[in-house]
Amino acid sequence: MSAAVKYTLGRIGLFVGVLAALWPVDLDIFLKLILALLFSAALSFFLLKGWRDEMAEEMAAAAERRRSEKERLRAALAGDDQADGDAPAGGQDDSAAGQPGDTSEPGRGPSA
């Protein structure tokens, strides 16, 4: 199970537990909900520290993967990942480009 799911379920469970403990107290329901939210937040700070740290590590690893993938894609688009530095990305020789009768571009015939 994902650390984020565990942490979220833990927070919800603490809230429900604190709300159940406050239920018999003679207070307005809105005040009970606010108190349950505050107490469960304070308890989760101490009781769910391990799950929170685990979730933060997972999120940091995912962010690092996204960053490295983004850099890899940018390098590929810029042409930095070519095997040999003298061949263009299309695999064609630049000296033949623009010659009369060149039909390398799809959908275009020879120029007159």
PDB file of N, CA, C and O in Angstrom, residues 1 4 6-7 11 30 39 45 47 50-51 59 62 65 68 76 84 106:
ATOM      1  N   MET A   1       0.847  -1.169   0.000  1.00  0.00           N
ATOM      2  CA  MET A   1       0.000   0.000   0.000  1.00  0.00           C
ATOM      3  C   MET A   1       0.894   1.234   0.000  1.00  0.00           C
ATOM      4  O   MET A   1       1.917   1.287   0.666  1.00  0.00           O
ATOM      5  N   ALA A   4       1.248   7.335   0.974  1.00  0.00           N
ATOM      6  CA  ALA A   4       0.257   8.414   0.995  1.00  0.00           C
ATOM      7  C   ALA A   4      -1.112   7.890   1.398  1.00  0.00           C
ATOM      8  O   ALA A   4      -1.841   8.546   2.153  1.00  0.00           O
ATOM      9  N   LYS A   6      -1.664   5.163   3.240  1.00  0.00           N
ATOM     10  CA  LYS A   6      -1.580   4.813   4.668  1.00  0.00           C
ATOM     11  C   LYS A   6      -1.703   6.052   5.541  1.00  0.00           C
ATOM     12  O   LYS A   6      -2.433   6.053   6.539  1.00  0.00           O
ATOM     13  N   TYR A   7      -0.988   7.110   5.187  1.00  0.00           N
ATOM     14  CA  TYR A   7      -1.010   8.329   5.980  1.00  0.00           C
ATOM     15  C   TYR A   7      -2.400   8.969   5.964  1.00  0.00           C
ATOM     16  O   TYR A   7      -2.907   9.403   7.000  1.00  0.00           O
ATOM     17  N   ARG A  11      -4.832   9.548   9.150  1.00  0.00           N
ATOM     18  CA  ARG A  11      -5.399  10.849   9.539  1.00  0.00           C
ATOM     19  C   ARG A  11      -6.912  10.767   9.689  1.00  0.00           C
ATOM     20  O   ARG A  11      -7.484  11.305  10.639  1.00  0.00           O
ATOM     21  N   PHE A  30     -20.895  21.359  15.564  1.00  0.00           N
ATOM     22  CA  PHE A  30     -19.853  22.100  14.850  1.00  0.00           C
ATOM     23  C   PHE A  30     -18.595  22.240  15.707  1.00  0.00           C
ATOM     24  O   PHE A  30     -17.477  22.060  15.226  1.00  0.00           O
ATOM     25  N   PHE A  39      -7.544  18.272  17.458  1.00  0.00           N
ATOM     26  CA  PHE A  39      -6.884  17.227  18.247  1.00  0.00           C
ATOM     27  C   PHE A  39      -6.288  16.138  17.360  1.00  0.00           C
ATOM     28  O   PHE A  39      -5.187  15.644  17.622  1.00  0.00           O
ATOM     29  N   PHE A  45       0.606  14.537  14.225  1.00  0.00           N
ATOM     30  CA  PHE A  45       1.963  15.067  14.162  1.00  0.00           C
ATOM     31  C   PHE A  45       2.935  14.151  14.898  1.00  0.00           C
ATOM     32  O   PHE A  45       4.080  13.959  14.463  1.00  0.00           O
ATOM     33  N   LEU A  47       1.937  10.780  16.262  1.00  0.00           N
ATOM     34  CA  LEU A  47       1.679   9.352  16.075  1.00  0.00           C
ATOM     35  C   LEU A  47       1.972   8.856  14.652  1.00  0.00           C
ATOM     36  O   LEU A  47       2.302   7.686  14.469  1.00  0.00           O
ATOM     37  N   GLY A  50       6.229   8.467  11.262  1.00  0.00           N
ATOM     38  CA  GLY A  50       6.888   7.507  10.374  1.00  0.00           C
ATOM     39  C   GLY A  50       6.223   7.436   9.010  1.00  0.00           C
ATOM     40  O   GLY A  50       6.905   7.435   7.976  1.00  0.00           O
ATOM     41  N   TRP A  51       4.908   7.378   8.993  1.00  0.00           N
ATOM     42  CA  TRP A  51       4.185   7.317   7.722  1.00  0.00           C
ATOM     43  C   TRP A  51       4.338   8.628   6.952  1.00  0.00           C
ATOM     44  O   TRP A  51       4.438   8.625   5.734  1.00  0.00           O
ATOM     45  N   MET A  59       7.378  10.934  -2.303  1.00  0.00           N
ATOM     46  CA  MET A  59       7.100  12.108  -3.126  1.00  0.00           C
ATOM     47  C   MET A  59       8.388  12.720  -3.666  1.00  0.00           C
ATOM     48  O   MET A  59       8.441  13.157  -4.825  1.00  0.00           O
ATOM     49  N   ALA A  62       9.612  10.498  -6.493  1.00  0.00           N
ATOM     50  CA  ALA A  62       8.804  10.701  -7.693  1.00  0.00           C
ATOM     51  C   ALA A  62       9.161  12.015  -8.373  1.00  0.00           C
ATOM     52  O   ALA A  62       9.241  12.091  -9.605  1.00  0.00           O
ATOM     53  N   ARG A  65      12.423  11.494 -10.202  1.00  0.00           N
ATOM     54  CA  ARG A  65      12.214  10.731 -11.440  1.00  0.00           C
ATOM     55  C   ARG A  65      11.634  11.623 -12.532  1.00  0.00           C
ATOM     56  O   ARG A  65      12.067  11.569 -13.684  1.00  0.00           O
ATOM     57  N   SER A  68      14.418  14.026 -13.808  1.00  0.00           N
ATOM     58  CA  SER A  68      15.407  13.383 -14.671  1.00  0.00           C
ATOM     59  C   SER A  68      14.791  12.986 -16.014  1.00  0.00           C
ATOM     60  O   SER A  68      15.447  13.109 -17.053  1.00  0.00           O
ATOM     61  N   ALA A  76      16.944  14.905 -25.581  1.00  0.00           N
ATOM     62  CA  ALA A  76      16.614  14.176 -26.805  1.00  0.00           C
ATOM     63  C   ALA A  76      16.042  15.126 -27.854  1.00  0.00           C
ATOM     64  O   ALA A  76      16.356  15.019 -29.048  1.00  0.00           O
ATOM     65  N   ASP A  84      26.820   9.329 -32.565  1.00  0.00           N
ATOM     66  CA  ASP A  84      28.037   9.952 -33.067  1.00  0.00           C
ATOM     67  C   ASP A  84      27.721  11.409 -33.388  1.00  0.00           C
ATOM     68  O   ASP A  84      26.671  11.739 -33.907  1.00  0.00           O
ATOM     69  N   PRO A 106       8.153  14.578 -47.485  1.00  0.00           N
ATOM     70  CA  PRO A 106       6.961  13.842 -47.896  1.00  0.00           C
ATOM     71  C   PRO A 106       5.905  14.781 -48.460  1.00  0.00           C
ATOM     72  O   PRO A 106       5.708  15.887 -47.973  1.00  0.00           O
TER      73      PRO A 106
END
